Amino acid sequence: MTHPPQKLCFLTVGATAPFDTLVSASLSAPFLAALRAASYTDLLVQHGSSHVFNPRTAAEAGKKYGLTIRGFEFNREGLGREMRAAKGEGGVEGCVVSHAGSGSILDALRLAVPLIVVPNTALLDNHQEELAEELAAQGYVVYGKLDDLVAAIRESETLRKRQKAWPPGRGEKEEGRGLVGIMDDEMGFVD
């Protein structure tokens, strides 16, 4: 009996701030049903210091939807391997669901894997919403909302068909400093 190729949704909350609401949303029945409806086979959750992720409960929830759900706290070697797995190396291309941290976003954009960016609105001095909004407006990512990740999964399937290359081409007309300027600001680069 041959197994269907793996289609992975990789969710990352990053390493610096807890994002329990995103972890909880990723384990909700509507989100898991949306993954299954989009032919996903696996959900891998990088949950950081969250105490919301329980491996046994997650695995049981996954079985109800025909999904394999696994999680881990952090990978000191980075998340490249996990993102490449979502890209489909060895399977079918899936997606990455990420907090709106610039490092995680850049890693996924460089791989050209469909990316859903979910800002952590609980953070003070929240630059994440601005970054997610701008990247979505320019067609690089799907802006994901905690209360409607189901729509974001559907939209990521559309994004896959019209995915833009990263980094943006030089010489493109941009308003002001454009996306490159935003990323420079996010990375702390100054003129």
mmCIF file of N, CA, C and O in Angstrom, residues 118-187:
data_model
loop_
_atom_site.group_PDB
_atom_site.id
_atom_site.type_symbol
_atom_site.label_atom_id
_atom_site.label_comp_id
_atom_site.label_asym_id
_atom_site.label_seq_id
_atom_site.Cartn_x
_atom_site.Cartn_y
_atom_site.Cartn_z
ATOM 1 N N VAL A 118 0.628 35.911 10.595
ATOM 2 C CA VAL A 118 -0.363 36.220 11.622
ATOM 3 C C VAL A 118 0.289 37.107 12.685
ATOM 4 O O VAL A 118 1.104 36.632 13.469
ATOM 5 N N PRO A 119 -0.050 38.388 12.703
ATOM 6 C CA PRO A 119 0.542 39.282 13.707
ATOM 7 C C PRO A 119 0.094 38.930 15.118
ATOM 8 O O PRO A 119 -1.055 38.539 15.340
ATOM 9 N N ASN A 120 1.009 39.087 16.050
ATOM 10 C CA ASN A 120 0.705 38.908 17.463
ATOM 11 C C ASN A 120 0.294 40.279 17.992
ATOM 12 O O ASN A 120 1.133 41.092 18.355
ATOM 13 N N THR A 121 -0.992 40.535 18.016
ATOM 14 C CA THR A 121 -1.492 41.856 18.385
ATOM 15 C C THR A 121 -1.334 42.156 19.872
ATOM 16 O O THR A 121 -1.562 43.292 20.291
ATOM 17 N N ALA A 122 -0.920 41.180 20.669
ATOM 18 C CA ALA A 122 -0.722 41.402 22.095
ATOM 19 C C ALA A 122 0.606 42.101 22.392
ATOM 20 O O ALA A 122 0.817 42.573 23.504
ATOM 21 N N LEU A 123 1.475 42.184 21.401
ATOM 22 C CA LEU A 123 2.777 42.801 21.625
ATOM 23 C C LEU A 123 2.661 44.319 21.710
ATOM 24 O O LEU A 123 1.870 44.939 20.999
ATOM 25 N N LEU A 124 3.489 44.918 22.548
ATOM 26 C CA LEU A 124 3.563 46.376 22.615
ATOM 27 C C LEU A 124 4.352 46.870 21.414
ATOM 28 O O LEU A 124 5.187 46.160 20.869
ATOM 29 N N ASP A 125 4.133 48.109 21.023
ATOM 30 C CA ASP A 125 4.842 48.701 19.889
ATOM 31 C C ASP A 125 4.786 47.743 18.699
ATOM 32 O O ASP A 125 5.788 47.333 18.146
ATOM 33 N N ASN A 126 3.561 47.382 18.354
ATOM 34 C CA ASN A 126 3.339 46.306 17.398
ATOM 35 C C ASN A 126 3.631 46.713 15.958
ATOM 36 O O ASN A 126 2.809 47.323 15.289
ATOM 37 N N HIS A 127 4.800 46.333 15.493
ATOM 38 C CA HIS A 127 5.179 46.549 14.092
ATOM 39 C C HIS A 127 4.714 45.388 13.218
ATOM 40 O O HIS A 127 4.722 45.481 12.009
ATOM 41 N N GLN A 128 4.291 44.303 13.842
ATOM 42 C CA GLN A 128 3.941 43.102 13.082
ATOM 43 C C GLN A 128 2.743 43.323 12.165
ATOM 44 O O GLN A 128 2.735 42.834 11.039
ATOM 45 N N GLU A 129 1.748 44.046 12.630
ATOM 46 C CA GLU A 129 0.574 44.279 11.788
ATOM 47 C C GLU A 129 0.942 45.067 10.540
ATOM 48 O O GLU A 129 0.507 44.742 9.435
ATOM 49 N N GLU A 130 1.751 46.100 10.716
ATOM 50 C CA GLU A 130 2.157 46.924 9.575
ATOM 51 C C GLU A 130 2.927 46.103 8.550
ATOM 52 O O GLU A 130 2.685 46.224 7.343
ATOM 53 N N LEU A 131 3.831 45.280 9.014
ATOM 54 C CA LEU A 131 4.621 44.444 8.119
ATOM 55 C C LEU A 131 3.731 43.448 7.375
ATOM 56 O O LEU A 131 3.822 43.305 6.151
ATOM 57 N N ALA A 132 2.850 42.775 8.102
ATOM 58 C CA ALA A 132 1.953 41.792 7.483
ATOM 59 C C ALA A 132 1.028 42.463 6.466
ATOM 60 O O ALA A 132 0.819 41.935 5.363
ATOM 61 N N GLU A 133 0.482 43.602 6.823
ATOM 62 C CA GLU A 133 -0.413 44.324 5.908
ATOM 63 C C GLU A 133 0.300 44.709 4.620
ATOM 64 O O GLU A 133 -0.236 44.542 3.527
ATOM 65 N N GLU A 134 1.504 45.243 4.741
ATOM 66 C CA GLU A 134 2.242 45.695 3.558
ATOM 67 C C GLU A 134 2.647 44.522 2.664
ATOM 68 O O GLU A 134 2.513 44.585 1.438
ATOM 69 N N LEU A 135 3.125 43.457 3.258
ATOM 70 C CA LEU A 135 3.515 42.290 2.461
ATOM 71 C C LEU A 135 2.304 41.668 1.760
ATOM 72 O O LEU A 135 2.406 41.223 0.620
ATOM 73 N N ALA A 136 1.161 41.657 2.436
ATOM 74 C CA ALA A 136 -0.063 41.127 1.818
ATOM 75 C C ALA A 136 -0.536 42.057 0.699
ATOM 76 O O ALA A 136 -0.929 41.587 -0.372
ATOM 77 N N ALA A 137 -0.478 43.361 0.942
ATOM 78 C CA ALA A 137 -0.922 44.317 -0.072
ATOM 79 C C ALA A 137 -0.092 44.196 -1.347
ATOM 80 O O ALA A 137 -0.601 44.392 -2.452
ATOM 81 N N GLN A 138 1.180 43.849 -1.189
ATOM 82 C CA GLN A 138 2.048 43.720 -2.355
ATOM 83 C C GLN A 138 2.026 42.302 -2.940
ATOM 84 O O GLN A 138 2.723 42.026 -3.907
ATOM 85 N N GLY A 139 1.238 41.407 -2.362
ATOM 86 C CA GLY A 139 1.040 40.087 -2.942
ATOM 87 C C GLY A 139 2.072 39.037 -2.596
ATOM 88 O O GLY A 139 2.133 37.994 -3.251
ATOM 89 N N TYR A 140 2.836 39.240 -1.530
ATOM 90 C CA TYR A 140 3.854 38.265 -1.147
ATOM 91 C C TYR A 140 3.359 37.231 -0.150
ATOM 92 O O TYR A 140 3.881 36.119 -0.106
ATOM 93 N N VAL A 141 2.382 37.609 0.672
ATOM 94 C CA VAL A 141 1.907 36.728 1.742
ATOM 95 C C VAL A 141 0.389 36.840 1.857
ATOM 96 O O VAL A 141 -0.229 37.728 1.284
ATOM 97 N N VAL A 142 -0.171 35.944 2.655
ATOM 98 C CA VAL A 142 -1.563 36.045 3.073
ATOM 99 C C VAL A 142 -1.543 36.626 4.479
ATOM 100 O O VAL A 142 -0.799 36.144 5.337
ATOM 101 N N TYR A 143 -2.337 37.664 4.708
ATOM 102 C CA TYR A 143 -2.477 38.230 6.049
ATOM 103 C C TYR A 143 -3.472 37.354 6.798
ATOM 104 O O TYR A 143 -4.647 37.310 6.455
ATOM 105 N N GLY A 144 -2.996 36.630 7.790
ATOM 106 C CA GLY A 144 -3.853 35.726 8.546
ATOM 107 C C GLY A 144 -4.383 36.379 9.806
ATOM 108 O O GLY A 144 -3.656 37.110 10.484
ATOM 109 N N LYS A 145 -5.625 36.116 10.098
ATOM 110 C CA LYS A 145 -6.241 36.638 11.317
ATOM 111 C C LYS A 145 -6.571 35.460 12.217
ATOM 112 O O LYS A 145 -7.085 34.442 11.760
ATOM 113 N N LEU A 146 -6.285 35.631 13.494
ATOM 114 C CA LEU A 146 -6.507 34.544 14.447
ATOM 115 C C LEU A 146 -7.928 34.013 14.413
ATOM 116 O O LEU A 146 -8.144 32.813 14.575
ATOM 117 N N ASP A 147 -8.900 34.888 14.198
ATOM 118 C CA ASP A 147 -10.290 34.440 14.230
ATOM 119 C C ASP A 147 -10.774 33.893 12.894
ATOM 120 O O ASP A 147 -11.930 33.488 12.772
ATOM 121 N N ASP A 148 -9.888 33.827 11.879
ATOM 122 C CA ASP A 148 -10.298 33.279 10.590
ATOM 123 C C ASP A 148 -9.123 32.650 9.835
ATOM 124 O O ASP A 148 -8.869 32.988 8.678
ATOM 125 N N LEU A 149 -8.433 31.745 10.482
ATOM 126 C CA LEU A 149 -7.332 31.050 9.808
ATOM 127 C C LEU A 149 -7.843 30.118 8.713
ATOM 128 O O LEU A 149 -7.097 29.783 7.800
ATOM 129 N N VAL A 150 -9.089 29.736 8.777
ATOM 130 C CA VAL A 150 -9.682 28.884 7.740
ATOM 131 C C VAL A 150 -9.616 29.609 6.397
ATOM 132 O O VAL A 150 -9.199 29.040 5.384
ATOM 133 N N ALA A 151 -10.014 30.878 6.384
ATOM 134 C CA ALA A 151 -9.956 31.668 5.145
ATOM 135 C C ALA A 151 -8.520 31.818 4.675
ATOM 136 O O ALA A 151 -8.242 31.805 3.473
ATOM 137 N N ALA A 152 -7.594 31.954 5.603
ATOM 138 C CA ALA A 152 -6.180 32.108 5.235
ATOM 139 C C ALA A 152 -5.649 30.854 4.552
ATOM 140 O O ALA A 152 -4.874 30.949 3.596
ATOM 141 N N ILE A 153 -6.063 29.679 5.008
ATOM 142 C CA ILE A 153 -5.628 28.434 4.356
ATOM 143 C C ILE A 153 -6.146 28.402 2.924
ATOM 144 O O ILE A 153 -5.407 28.098 1.990
ATOM 145 N N ARG A 154 -7.407 28.741 2.742
ATOM 146 C CA ARG A 154 -7.966 28.778 1.379
ATOM 147 C C ARG A 154 -7.218 29.785 0.509
ATOM 148 O O ARG A 154 -6.889 29.511 -0.641
ATOM 149 N N GLU A 155 -6.941 30.958 1.067
ATOM 150 C CA GLU A 155 -6.246 31.993 0.312
ATOM 151 C C GLU A 155 -4.812 31.585 -0.021
ATOM 152 O O GLU A 155 -4.276 31.952 -1.066
ATOM 153 N N SER A 156 -4.182 30.802 0.847
ATOM 154 C CA SER A 156 -2.805 30.359 0.569
ATOM 155 C C SER A 156 -2.754 29.445 -0.652
ATOM 156 O O SER A 156 -1.757 29.412 -1.375
ATOM 157 N N GLU A 157 -3.835 28.705 -0.883
ATOM 158 C CA GLU A 157 -3.893 27.856 -2.073
ATOM 159 C C GLU A 157 -3.925 28.718 -3.334
ATOM 160 O O GLU A 157 -3.355 28.362 -4.366
ATOM 161 N N THR A 158 -4.564 29.881 -3.271
ATOM 162 C CA THR A 158 -4.583 30.829 -4.386
ATOM 163 C C THR A 158 -3.222 31.504 -4.529
ATOM 164 O O THR A 158 -2.730 31.696 -5.635
ATOM 165 N N LEU A 159 -2.619 31.880 -3.399
ATOM 166 C CA LEU A 159 -1.298 32.520 -3.419
ATOM 167 C C LEU A 159 -0.278 31.632 -4.121
ATOM 168 O O LEU A 159 0.575 32.113 -4.871
ATOM 169 N N ARG A 160 -0.376 30.328 -3.908
ATOM 170 C CA ARG A 160 0.551 29.373 -4.513
ATOM 171 C C ARG A 160 0.606 29.556 -6.042
ATOM 172 O O ARG A 160 1.654 29.449 -6.649
ATOM 173 N N LYS A 161 -0.531 29.864 -6.637
ATOM 174 C CA LYS A 161 -0.615 29.996 -8.097
ATOM 175 C C LYS A 161 -0.056 31.317 -8.613
ATOM 176 O O LYS A 161 0.294 31.418 -9.783
ATOM 177 N N ARG A 162 0.017 32.331 -7.743
ATOM 178 C CA ARG A 162 0.485 33.647 -8.184
ATOM 179 C C ARG A 162 1.674 34.150 -7.355
ATOM 180 O O ARG A 162 1.925 35.337 -7.272
ATOM 181 N N GLN A 163 2.395 33.218 -6.771
ATOM 182 C CA GLN A 163 3.509 33.548 -5.875
ATOM 183 C C GLN A 163 4.528 34.453 -6.570
ATOM 184 O O GLN A 163 4.943 34.194 -7.686
ATOM 185 N N LYS A 164 4.914 35.515 -5.898
ATOM 186 C CA LYS A 164 5.915 36.448 -6.408
ATOM 187 C C LYS A 164 7.298 36.024 -5.916
ATOM 188 O O LYS A 164 7.436 35.508 -4.809
ATOM 189 N N ALA A 165 8.287 36.285 -6.738
ATOM 190 C CA ALA A 165 9.673 35.963 -6.351
ATOM 191 C C ALA A 165 10.181 36.959 -5.310
ATOM 192 O O ALA A 165 9.822 38.129 -5.320
ATOM 193 N N TRP A 166 11.017 36.459 -4.419
ATOM 194 C CA TRP A 166 11.647 37.297 -3.401
ATOM 195 C C TRP A 166 13.145 37.190 -3.573
ATOM 196 O O TRP A 166 13.635 36.109 -3.809
ATOM 197 N N PRO A 167 13.910 38.242 -3.466
ATOM 198 C CA PRO A 167 13.490 39.607 -3.160
ATOM 199 C C PRO A 167 12.880 40.284 -4.375
ATOM 200 O O PRO A 167 13.074 39.835 -5.504
ATOM 201 N N PRO A 168 12.156 41.382 -4.131
ATOM 202 C CA PRO A 168 11.550 42.104 -5.248
ATOM 203 C C PRO A 168 12.617 42.556 -6.235
ATOM 204 O O PRO A 168 13.745 42.850 -5.835
ATOM 205 N N GLY A 169 12.269 42.585 -7.510
ATOM 206 C CA GLY A 169 13.216 42.991 -8.545
ATOM 207 C C GLY A 169 13.684 44.413 -8.368
ATOM 208 O O GLY A 169 12.929 45.284 -7.966
ATOM 209 N N ARG A 170 14.928 44.622 -8.658
ATOM 210 C CA ARG A 170 15.477 45.974 -8.563
ATOM 211 C C ARG A 170 14.929 46.801 -9.716
ATOM 212 O O ARG A 170 14.689 46.306 -10.795
ATOM 213 N N GLY A 171 14.752 48.086 -9.472
ATOM 214 C CA GLY A 171 14.301 48.978 -10.517
ATOM 215 C C GLY A 171 12.789 49.032 -10.656
ATOM 216 O O GLY A 171 12.279 49.784 -11.461
ATOM 217 N N GLU A 172 12.061 48.224 -9.864
ATOM 218 C CA GLU A 172 10.603 48.308 -9.925
ATOM 219 C C GLU A 172 10.186 49.649 -9.336
ATOM 220 O O GLU A 172 10.786 50.139 -8.392
ATOM 221 N N LYS A 173 9.152 50.248 -9.894
ATOM 222 C CA LYS A 173 8.642 51.487 -9.328
ATOM 223 C C LYS A 173 7.979 51.170 -7.999
ATOM 224 O O LYS A 173 7.158 50.273 -7.907
ATOM 225 N N GLU A 174 8.365 51.910 -6.987
ATOM 226 C CA GLU A 174 7.795 51.706 -5.675
ATOM 227 C C GLU A 174 7.454 53.060 -5.084
ATOM 228 O O GLU A 174 8.136 54.042 -5.334
ATOM 229 N N GLU A 175 6.402 53.109 -4.286
ATOM 230 C CA GLU A 175 6.068 54.335 -3.593
ATOM 231 C C GLU A 175 7.033 54.499 -2.433
ATOM 232 O O GLU A 175 7.254 53.581 -1.661
ATOM 233 N N GLY A 176 7.570 55.677 -2.292
ATOM 234 C CA GLY A 176 8.486 55.932 -1.187
ATOM 235 C C GLY A 176 9.625 54.941 -1.211
ATOM 236 O O GLY A 176 10.217 54.670 -2.239
ATOM 237 N N ARG A 177 9.902 54.366 -0.072
ATOM 238 C CA ARG A 177 10.971 53.372 0.029
ATOM 239 C C ARG A 177 10.441 51.977 -0.254
ATOM 240 O O ARG A 177 11.211 51.040 -0.356
ATOM 241 N N GLY A 178 9.126 51.813 -0.334
ATOM 242 C CA GLY A 178 8.535 50.536 -0.696
ATOM 243 C C GLY A 178 8.850 49.419 0.269
ATOM 244 O O GLY A 178 9.268 49.635 1.398
ATOM 245 N N LEU A 179 8.646 48.216 -0.196
ATOM 246 C CA LEU A 179 8.808 47.029 0.624
ATOM 247 C C LEU A 179 10.245 46.860 1.108
ATOM 248 O O LEU A 179 10.486 46.480 2.247
ATOM 249 N N VAL A 180 11.198 47.155 0.252
ATOM 250 C CA VAL A 180 12.600 47.035 0.655
ATOM 251 C C VAL A 180 12.874 47.950 1.840
ATOM 252 O O VAL A 180 13.535 47.558 2.804
ATOM 253 N N GLY A 181 12.336 49.164 1.784
ATOM 254 C CA GLY A 181 12.507 50.095 2.901
ATOM 255 C C GLY A 181 11.884 49.575 4.180
ATOM 256 O O GLY A 181 12.446 49.712 5.263
ATOM 257 N N ILE A 182 10.705 48.965 4.043
ATOM 258 C CA ILE A 182 10.040 48.402 5.220
ATOM 259 C C ILE A 182 10.892 47.296 5.826
ATOM 260 O O ILE A 182 11.097 47.236 7.034
ATOM 261 N N MET A 183 11.413 46.423 4.973
ATOM 262 C CA MET A 183 12.245 45.330 5.494
ATOM 263 C C MET A 183 13.538 45.868 6.105
ATOM 264 O O MET A 183 13.991 45.361 7.132
ATOM 265 N N ASP A 184 14.128 46.898 5.491
ATOM 266 C CA ASP A 184 15.318 47.526 6.079
ATOM 267 C C ASP A 184 14.989 48.043 7.477
ATOM 268 O O ASP A 184 15.757 47.831 8.419
ATOM 269 N N ASP A 185 13.836 48.709 7.594
ATOM 270 C CA ASP A 185 13.424 49.224 8.900
ATOM 271 C C ASP A 185 13.231 48.089 9.905
ATOM 272 O O ASP A 185 13.676 48.186 11.045
ATOM 273 N N GLU A 186 12.608 47.005 9.468
ATOM 274 C CA GLU A 186 12.354 45.884 10.350
ATOM 275 C C GLU A 186 13.654 45.205 10.810
ATOM 276 O O GLU A 186 13.736 44.729 11.923
ATOM 277 N N MET A 187 14.636 45.185 9.939
ATOM 278 C CA MET A 187 15.905 44.539 10.268
ATOM 279 C C MET A 187 16.859 45.484 10.999
ATOM 280 O O MET A 187 17.940 45.085 11.400
#
